[in-house]
CSV table of N, CA, C and O in Angstrom, one decimal:
chain,number,residue,atom,x,y,z
A,222,MET,N,-92.4,-126.3,219.6
A,222,MET,CA,-92.1,-126.4,218.2
A,222,MET,C,-93.4,-126.5,217.4
A,222,MET,O,-94.4,-125.9,217.7
A,223,TYR,N,-93.5,-127.4,216.4
A,223,TYR,CA,-94.7,-127.6,215.6
A,223,TYR,C,-95.4,-128.9,216.0
A,223,TYR,O,-94.9,-130.0,215.7
A,224,ASP,N,-96.4,-128.8,216.8
A,224,ASP,CA,-97.1,-130.0,217.3
A,224,ASP,C,-98.2,-130.3,216.4
A,224,ASP,O,-99.3,-129.7,216.6
A,225,LEU,N,-98.0,-131.1,215.5
A,225,LEU,CA,-99.1,-131.6,214.6
A,225,LEU,C,-99.4,-133.0,214.8
A,225,LEU,O,-99.8,-133.7,213.9
A,226,SER,N,-99.1,-133.5,216.0
A,226,SER,CA,-99.3,-134.9,216.3
A,226,SER,C,-100.7,-135.4,216.1
A,226,SER,O,-101.0,-136.5,215.7
A,227,LYS,N,-101.7,-134.5,216.2
A,227,LYS,CA,-103.1,-134.8,216.0
A,227,LYS,C,-103.4,-134.9,214.5
A,227,LYS,O,-104.5,-135.4,214.2
A,228,ALA,N,-102.5,-134.4,213.7
A,228,ALA,CA,-102.8,-134.4,212.2
A,228,ALA,C,-102.8,-135.8,211.6
A,228,ALA,O,-103.4,-136.0,210.6
A,229,ASN,N,-102.0,-136.7,212.2
A,229,ASN,CA,-101.9,-138.0,211.6
A,229,ASN,C,-102.3,-139.1,212.5
A,229,ASN,O,-101.5,-139.9,212.8
A,230,ILE,N,-103.5,-139.1,212.9
A,230,ILE,CA,-104.0,-140.2,213.8
A,230,ILE,C,-104.5,-141.3,212.9
A,230,ILE,O,-105.4,-141.0,212.1
A,231,ILE,N,-104.0,-142.5,213.0
A,231,ILE,CA,-104.5,-143.6,212.2
A,231,ILE,C,-105.1,-144.6,213.0
A,231,ILE,O,-104.6,-145.0,214.0
A,232,GLY,N,-106.3,-145.0,212.7
A,232,GLY,CA,-107.1,-146.0,213.5
A,232,GLY,C,-107.7,-147.0,212.6
A,232,GLY,O,-107.5,-147.1,211.4
A,233,ALA,N,-108.6,-147.7,213.1
A,233,ALA,CA,-109.3,-148.8,212.4
A,233,ALA,C,-110.1,-148.2,211.3
A,233,ALA,O,-110.3,-148.9,210.3
A,234,THR,N,-110.6,-147.0,211.4
A,234,THR,CA,-111.5,-146.4,210.4
A,234,THR,C,-110.7,-145.5,209.4
A,234,THR,O,-111.2,-144.8,208.6
A,235,GLY,N,-109.3,-145.5,209.5
A,235,GLY,CA,-108.5,-144.7,208.7
A,235,GLY,C,-108.0,-143.5,209.4
A,235,GLY,O,-108.0,-143.5,210.7
A,236,ILE,N,-107.8,-142.4,208.7
A,236,ILE,CA,-107.3,-141.2,209.3
A,236,ILE,C,-108.5,-140.4,209.9
A,236,ILE,O,-109.4,-140.2,209.2
A,237,SER,N,-108.3,-140.0,211.1
A,237,SER,CA,-109.4,-139.2,211.7
A,237,SER,C,-109.0,-137.8,211.9
A,237,SER,O,-107.9,-137.4,211.5
A,238,ALA,N,-109.9,-137.0,212.4
A,238,ALA,CA,-109.6,-135.6,212.6
A,238,ALA,C,-109.0,-135.3,214.0
A,238,ALA,O,-109.3,-134.3,214.6
A,239,GLY,N,-108.2,-136.3,214.4
A,239,GLY,CA,-107.6,-136.1,215.7
A,239,GLY,C,-108.4,-136.6,216.9
A,239,GLY,O,-108.1,-136.4,218.0
A,240,LEU,N,-109.5,-137.2,216.6
A,240,LEU,CA,-110.4,-137.8,217.7
A,240,LEU,C,-109.7,-139.1,218.1
A,240,LEU,O,-109.3,-139.9,217.3
A,241,SER,N,-109.7,-139.3,219.4
A,241,SER,CA,-109.1,-140.5,219.9
A,241,SER,C,-110.2,-141.6,220.1
A,241,SER,O,-111.3,-141.4,220.4
A,242,SER,N,-109.7,-142.8,219.8
A,242,SER,CA,-110.5,-144.0,220.0
A,242,SER,C,-109.6,-145.1,220.5
A,242,SER,O,-108.4,-145.0,220.3
A,243,PRO,N,-110.1,-146.2,221.1
A,243,PRO,CA,-109.2,-147.2,221.6
A,243,PRO,C,-108.3,-147.8,220.6
A,243,PRO,O,-107.2,-148.3,220.9
A,244,ALA,N,-108.7,-147.9,219.3
A,244,ALA,CA,-108.0,-148.6,218.3
A,244,ALA,C,-107.0,-147.6,217.5
A,244,ALA,O,-106.6,-148.0,216.4
A,245,THR,N,-106.8,-146.4,218.0
A,245,THR,CA,-105.9,-145.5,217.2
A,245,THR,C,-104.5,-145.5,217.8
A,245,THR,O,-104.3,-145.8,218.9
A,246,ARG,N,-103.6,-145.2,216.9
A,246,ARG,CA,-102.2,-145.0,217.3
A,246,ARG,C,-101.7,-143.7,216.6
A,246,ARG,O,-102.1,-143.4,215.4
A,247,ALA,N,-100.9,-142.9,217.3
A,247,ALA,CA,-100.4,-141.7,216.8
A,247,ALA,C,-99.2,-141.9,215.9
A,247,ALA,O,-98.3,-142.6,216.3
A,248,GLU,N,-99.2,-141.3,214.7
A,248,GLU,CA,-98.0,-141.4,213.8
A,248,GLU,C,-97.4,-140.0,213.8
A,248,GLU,O,-98.2,-139.0,213.8
A,249,PRO,N,-96.1,-139.8,214.0
A,249,PRO,CA,-95.5,-138.5,213.9
A,249,PRO,C,-95.7,-137.9,212.5
A,249,PRO,O,-95.6,-138.6,211.5
A,250,SER,N,-96.1,-136.6,212.4
A,250,SER,CA,-96.2,-136.0,211.2
A,250,SER,C,-94.9,-135.7,210.5
A,250,SER,O,-93.8,-135.8,211.2
A,251,ALA,N,-94.9,-135.5,209.2
A,251,ALA,CA,-93.6,-135.2,208.5
A,251,ALA,C,-92.9,-134.0,209.1
A,251,ALA,O,-91.7,-133.9,209.2
A,252,ILE,N,-93.7,-133.0,209.4
A,252,ILE,CA,-93.1,-131.7,209.9
A,252,ILE,C,-92.5,-132.0,211.3
A,252,ILE,O,-91.3,-131.6,211.5
A,253,ASN,N,-93.1,-132.7,212.2
A,253,ASN,CA,-92.5,-133.1,213.5
A,253,ASN,C,-91.3,-133.9,213.3
A,253,ASN,O,-90.3,-133.8,214.0
A,254,ALA,N,-91.3,-134.9,212.4
A,254,ALA,CA,-90.2,-135.8,212.2
A,254,ALA,C,-89.0,-134.9,211.7
A,254,ALA,O,-87.9,-135.1,212.1
A,255,ALA,N,-89.2,-134.0,210.7
A,255,ALA,CA,-88.2,-133.2,210.2
A,255,ALA,C,-87.6,-132.3,211.3
A,255,ALA,O,-86.4,-132.1,211.4
A,256,GLY,N,-88.5,-131.7,212.1
A,256,GLY,CA,-88.1,-130.8,213.2
A,256,GLY,C,-87.2,-131.6,214.2
A,256,GLY,O,-86.2,-131.1,214.7
A,257,SER,N,-87.6,-132.8,214.5
A,257,SER,CA,-86.9,-133.6,215.4
A,257,SER,C,-85.5,-134.0,214.9
A,257,SER,O,-84.5,-134.0,215.6
A,258,ALA,N,-85.4,-134.3,213.6
A,258,ALA,CA,-84.1,-134.6,213.0
A,258,ALA,C,-83.2,-133.4,213.0
A,258,ALA,O,-82.0,-133.5,213.3
A,259,LEU,N,-83.8,-132.2,212.7
A,259,LEU,CA,-83.0,-131.0,212.8
A,259,LEU,C,-82.5,-130.7,214.2
A,259,LEU,O,-81.3,-130.3,214.4
A,260,GLU,N,-83.3,-130.9,215.1
A,260,GLU,CA,-82.9,-130.7,216.5
A,260,GLU,C,-81.8,-131.7,216.9
A,260,GLU,O,-80.8,-131.3,217.6
A,261,SER,N,-81.9,-132.9,216.5
A,261,SER,CA,-80.8,-133.9,216.8
A,261,SER,C,-79.5,-133.5,216.2
A,261,SER,O,-78.5,-133.6,216.8
A,262,ALA,N,-79.6,-133.0,214.9
A,262,ALA,CA,-78.4,-132.6,214.2
A,262,ALA,C,-77.8,-131.4,215.0
A,262,ALA,O,-76.5,-131.3,215.1
A,263,ARG,N,-78.6,-130.4,215.5
A,263,ARG,CA,-78.1,-129.3,216.2
A,263,ARG,C,-77.4,-129.7,217.5
A,263,ARG,O,-76.4,-129.2,217.9
A,264,ASP,N,-78.1,-130.7,218.2
A,264,ASP,CA,-77.5,-131.2,219.4
A,264,ASP,C,-76.1,-131.9,219.2
A,264,ASP,O,-75.2,-131.7,219.9
A,265,LEU,N,-76.0,-132.6,218.1
A,265,LEU,CA,-74.7,-133.2,217.7
A,265,LEU,C,-73.7,-132.2,217.4
A,265,LEU,O,-72.5,-132.3,217.8
A,266,ALA,N,-74.1,-131.2,216.7
A,266,ALA,CA,-73.1,-130.1,216.3
A,266,ALA,C,-72.6,-129.4,217.6
A,266,ALA,O,-71.4,-129.1,217.7
A,267,ASN,N,-73.5,-129.1,218.5
A,267,ASN,CA,-73.1,-128.5,219.8
A,267,ASN,C,-72.2,-129.4,220.6
A,267,ASN,O,-71.2,-128.9,221.2
A,268,ARG,N,-72.5,-130.7,220.6
A,268,ARG,CA,-71.6,-131.6,221.3
A,268,ARG,C,-70.2,-131.6,220.7
A,268,ARG,O,-69.2,-131.6,221.4
A,269,ILE,N,-70.1,-131.6,219.4
A,269,ILE,CA,-68.8,-131.6,218.7
A,269,ILE,C,-68.1,-130.3,219.1
A,269,ILE,O,-66.9,-130.3,219.4
A,270,ASP,N,-68.8,-129.2,219.0
A,270,ASP,CA,-68.2,-127.9,219.3
A,270,ASP,C,-67.6,-127.9,220.8
A,270,ASP,O,-66.5,-127.5,221.0
A,271,ASP,N,-68.4,-128.4,221.7
A,271,ASP,CA,-68.0,-128.4,223.1
A,271,ASP,C,-66.8,-129.3,223.3
A,271,ASP,O,-65.9,-129.0,224.0
A,272,LEU,N,-66.8,-130.5,222.7
A,272,LEU,CA,-65.7,-131.4,222.8
A,272,LEU,C,-64.4,-130.9,222.3
A,272,LEU,O,-63.4,-130.9,222.9
A,273,VAL,N,-64.5,-130.3,221.1
A,273,VAL,CA,-63.3,-129.7,220.5
A,273,VAL,C,-62.7,-128.6,221.3
A,273,VAL,O,-61.5,-128.4,221.5
A,274,ASN,N,-63.6,-127.7,221.8
A,274,ASN,CA,-63.2,-126.6,222.7
A,274,ASN,C,-62.6,-127.1,223.9
A,274,ASN,O,-61.6,-126.5,224.4
A,275,ARG,N,-63.0,-128.2,224.5
A,275,ARG,CA,-62.4,-128.7,225.7
A,275,ARG,C,-61.1,-129.3,225.4
A,275,ARG,O,-60.1,-129.2,226.2
A,276,LEU,N,-60.9,-130.0,224.3
A,276,LEU,CA,-59.7,-130.7,223.9
A,276,LEU,C,-58.6,-129.7,223.4
A,276,LEU,O,-57.4,-129.9,223.7
A,277,CYS,N,-59.0,-128.7,222.7
A,277,CYS,CA,-58.0,-127.8,222.0
A,277,CYS,C,-58.1,-126.4,222.5
A,277,CYS,O,-57.3,-125.6,222.1
A,278,GLY,N,-59.0,-126.1,223.4
A,278,GLY,CA,-59.1,-124.7,223.8
A,278,GLY,C,-60.1,-124.0,223.0
A,278,GLY,O,-60.3,-124.2,221.8
A,279,ALA,N,-60.8,-123.1,223.6
A,279,ALA,CA,-61.9,-122.3,223.0
A,279,ALA,C,-61.3,-121.3,222.0
A,279,ALA,O,-60.3,-120.7,222.2
A,280,VAL,N,-62.0,-121.1,220.9
A,280,VAL,CA,-61.7,-120.1,219.9
A,280,VAL,C,-62.8,-119.1,219.9
A,280,VAL,O,-64.0,-119.5,219.8
A,281,PRO,N,-62.5,-117.8,219.9
A,281,PRO,CA,-63.6,-116.8,219.8
A,281,PRO,C,-64.4,-117.0,218.5
A,281,PRO,O,-63.8,-117.2,217.5
A,282,GLN,N,-65.7,-116.9,218.6
A,282,GLN,CA,-66.5,-117.0,217.4
A,282,GLN,C,-67.4,-115.8,217.3
A,282,GLN,O,-67.8,-115.2,218.3
A,283,ALA,N,-67.7,-115.5,216.1
A,283,ALA,CA,-68.6,-114.3,215.9
A,283,ALA,C,-70.0,-114.7,216.5
A,283,ALA,O,-70.5,-115.8,216.4
A,284,VAL,N,-70.6,-113.7,217.1
A,284,VAL,CA,-71.9,-113.9,217.7
A,284,VAL,C,-72.9,-113.1,216.8
A,284,VAL,O,-72.7,-112.0,216.5
A,285,GLY,N,-73.9,-113.9,216.3
A,285,GLY,CA,-74.9,-113.2,215.4
A,285,GLY,C,-75.8,-112.3,216.2
A,285,GLY,O,-75.9,-112.4,217.4
A,286,GLN,N,-76.4,-111.4,215.5
A,286,GLN,CA,-77.4,-110.5,216.1
A,286,GLN,C,-78.7,-111.2,216.3
A,286,GLN,O,-79.2,-111.9,215.4
A,287,ALA,N,-79.3,-111.0,217.4
A,287,ALA,CA,-80.5,-111.6,217.8
A,287,ALA,C,-81.6,-111.1,216.8
A,287,ALA,O,-81.7,-109.9,216.5
A,288,VAL,N,-82.4,-112.1,216.3
A,288,VAL,CA,-83.4,-111.7,215.4
A,288,VAL,C,-84.8,-112.0,216.1
A,288,VAL,O,-85.0,-113.0,216.6
A,289,ASP,N,-85.6,-111.0,216.0
A,289,ASP,CA,-86.9,-111.1,216.6
A,289,ASP,C,-87.8,-111.9,215.7
A,289,ASP,O,-88.3,-111.4,214.7
A,290,GLN,N,-87.9,-113.2,216.0
A,290,GLN,CA,-88.7,-114.1,215.1
A,290,GLN,C,-90.2,-114.1,215.5
A,290,GLN,O,-90.5,-114.4,216.6
A,291,LYS,N,-91.0,-113.8,214.5
A,291,LYS,CA,-92.4,-113.8,214.8
A,291,LYS,C,-92.9,-115.2,214.3
A,291,LYS,O,-92.3,-115.8,213.5
A,292,ALA,N,-94.0,-115.6,215.0
A,292,ALA,CA,-94.6,-116.9,214.6
A,292,ALA,C,-95.1,-116.8,213.2
A,292,ALA,O,-95.8,-115.9,212.8
A,293,GLY,N,-94.6,-117.7,212.3
A,293,GLY,CA,-95.0,-117.7,210.9
A,293,GLY,C,-95.5,-119.0,210.5
A,293,GLY,O,-95.8,-119.9,211.4
A,294,PRO,N,-95.7,-119.2,209.3
A,294,PRO,CA,-96.2,-120.5,208.8
A,294,PRO,C,-95.2,-121.6,209.2
A,294,PRO,O,-94.0,-121.4,209.4
A,295,ILE,N,-95.8,-122.8,209.2
A,295,ILE,CA,-95.0,-123.9,209.7
A,295,ILE,C,-93.8,-124.2,208.8
A,295,ILE,O,-92.7,-124.4,209.2
A,296,LEU,N,-94.0,-124.1,207.5
A,296,LEU,CA,-92.9,-124.4,206.6
A,296,LEU,C,-91.8,-123.4,206.6
A,296,LEU,O,-90.6,-123.7,206.4
A,297,SER,N,-92.2,-122.1,206.8
A,297,SER,CA,-91.2,-121.1,207.0
A,297,SER,C,-90.4,-121.3,208.2
A,297,SER,O,-89.1,-121.1,208.2
A,298,GLY,N,-91.0,-121.7,209.3
A,298,GLY,CA,-90.2,-122.0,210.5
A,298,GLY,C,-89.3,-123.2,210.3
A,298,GLY,O,-88.2,-123.2,210.8
A,299,LEU,N,-89.8,-124.2,209.6
A,299,LEU,CA,-89.0,-125.4,209.3
A,299,LEU,C,-87.8,-125.0,208.4
A,299,LEU,O,-86.7,-125.5,208.7
A,300,ARG,N,-88.0,-124.1,207.5
A,300,ARG,CA,-86.9,-123.6,206.7
A,300,ARG,C,-85.8,-122.9,207.5
A,300,ARG,O,-84.6,-123.1,207.4
A,301,GLN,N,-86.3,-122.0,208.4
A,301,GLN,CA,-85.4,-121.3,209.3
A,301,GLN,C,-84.6,-122.3,210.2
A,301,GLN,O,-83.4,-122.1,210.4
A,302,ASP,N,-85.3,-123.3,210.7
A,302,ASP,CA,-84.6,-124.4,211.5
A,302,ASP,C,-83.5,-125.1,210.6
A,302,ASP,O,-82.4,-125.4,211.1
A,303,ALA,N,-83.9,-125.4,209.4
A,303,ALA,CA,-82.9,-126.0,208.5
A,303,ALA,C,-81.7,-125.2,208.2
A,303,ALA,O,-80.6,-125.7,208.2
A,304,GLU,N,-81.9,-123.9,208.0
A,304,GLU,CA,-80.8,-123.0,207.8
A,304,GLU,C,-79.9,-122.9,209.0
A,304,GLU,O,-78.7,-122.9,208.9
A,305,ARG,N,-80.5,-122.8,210.2
A,305,ARG,CA,-79.7,-122.7,211.4
A,305,ARG,C,-78.9,-124.0,211.6
A,305,ARG,O,-77.8,-124.0,212.0
A,306,THR,N,-79.6,-125.1,211.3
A,306,THR,CA,-78.9,-126.4,211.5
A,306,THR,C,-77.7,-126.5,210.5
A,306,THR,O,-76.7,-127.0,210.9
A,307,ALA,N,-77.9,-126.1,209.3
A,307,ALA,CA,-76.8,-126.2,208.3
A,307,ALA,C,-75.7,-125.4,208.7
A,307,ALA,O,-74.5,-125.8,208.6
A,308,GLU,N,-75.9,-124.2,209.3
A,308,GLU,CA,-74.8,-123.3,209.8
A,308,GLU,C,-74.1,-124.0,211.0
A,308,GLU,O,-72.9,-124.0,211.0
A,309,MET,N,-74.8,-124.6,211.9
A,309,MET,CA,-74.2,-125.3,213.0
A,309,MET,C,-73.4,-126.5,212.6
A,309,MET,O,-72.3,-126.8,213.1
A,310,ILE,N,-73.9,-127.2,211.6
A,310,ILE,CA,-73.2,-128.4,211.1
A,310,ILE,C,-71.9,-127.9,210.4
A,310,ILE,O,-70.8,-128.6,210.6
A,311,SER,N,-71.9,-126.9,209.7
A,311,SER,CA,-70.7,-126.3,209.0
A,311,SER,C,-69.7,-125.9,210.1
A,311,SER,O,-68.5,-126.2,209.9
A,312,ASN,N,-70.1,-125.3,211.2
A,312,ASN,CA,-69.2,-125.0,212.2
A,312,ASN,C,-68.6,-126.2,212.9
A,312,ASN,O,-67.4,-126.2,213.2
A,313,ALA,N,-69.4,-127.2,213.1
A,313,ALA,CA,-68.9,-128.5,213.7
A,313,ALA,C,-67.9,-129.1,212.7
A,313,ALA,O,-66.9,-129.7,213.2
A,314,GLN,N,-68.1,-129.1,211.4
A,314,GLN,CA,-67.1,-129.6,210.5
A,314,GLN,C,-65.8,-128.9,210.6
A,314,GLN,O,-64.7,-129.5,210.6
A,315,GLY,N,-65.9,-127.6,210.8
A,315,GLY,CA,-64.7,-126.8,211.0
A,315,GLY,C,-64.0,-127.1,212.3
A,315,GLY,O,-62.8,-127.2,212.3
A,316,GLN,N,-64.8,-127.4,213.3
A,316,GLN,CA,-64.2,-127.8,214.6
A,316,GLN,C,-63.5,-129.1,214.5
A,316,GLN,O,-62.4,-129.3,215.0
A,317,LEU,N,-64.1,-130.1,213.8
A,317,LEU,CA,-63.5,-131.4,213.6
A,317,LEU,C,-62.2,-131.2,212.8
A,317,LEU,O,-61.2,-131.9,213.1
A,318,ASN,N,-62.1,-130.4,211.8
A,318,ASN,CA,-60.9,-130.1,211.0
A,318,ASN,C,-59.8,-129.5,211.9
A,318,ASN,O,-58.7,-129.9,211.9
A,319,ARG,N,-60.2,-128.6,212.8
A,319,ARG,CA,-59.3,-128.1,213.8
A,319,ARG,C,-58.7,-129.1,214.7
A,319,ARG,O,-57.5,-129.2,215.0
A,320,LEU,N,-59.6,-130.0,215.2
A,320,LEU,CA,-59.2,-131.1,216.1
A,320,LEU,C,-58.2,-132.0,215.3
A,320,LEU,O,-57.2,-132.4,215.9
A,321,GLU,N,-58.5,-132.3,214.1
A,321,GLU,CA,-57.6,-133.2,213.3
A,321,GLU,C,-56.2,-132.5,213.2
A,321,GLU,O,-55.2,-133.2,213.3
A,322,ARG,N,-56.2,-131.2,212.9
A,322,ARG,CA,-54.9,-130.5,212.8
A,322,ARG,C,-54.1,-130.5,214.1
A,322,ARG,O,-52.9,-130.7,214.1
A,323,GLU,N,-54.8,-130.4,215.2
A,323,GLU,CA,-54.1,-130.4,216.5
A,323,GLU,C,-53.6,-131.8,216.9
A,323,GLU,O,-52.5,-131.9,217.5
A,324,VAL,N,-54.3,-132.8,216.6
A,324,VAL,CA,-54.0,-134.2,217.0
A,324,VAL,C,-53.0,-134.8,216.0
A,324,VAL,O,-52.1,-135.5,216.5
A,325,MET,N,-53.1,-134.5,214.8
A,325,MET,CA,-52.2,-135.2,213.8
A,325,MET,C,-50.9,-134.5,213.7
A,325,MET,O,-50.4,-133.6,213.7
């Protein structure tokens, strides 16, 4: 993904250029933190989808066309991750609605 862990190294002398010293500790960058949160949200959406399909039976879903993604700027990649995550969360919400209809 986006490994900018060296971008935010904080030590006794302040922020360095990624050089390590005994008194430094790595802080996750905002990009890495956002990417990690999006990945966690996608994992949760997949888990909900799998659970509902096991409990209620699988429903055919449209399969998107594979897009050849070229490496682009970091923020553009983060935006694509956010869009994909929002789509997966929307699907998971639909699956939970389906589960509620089946159970209630």
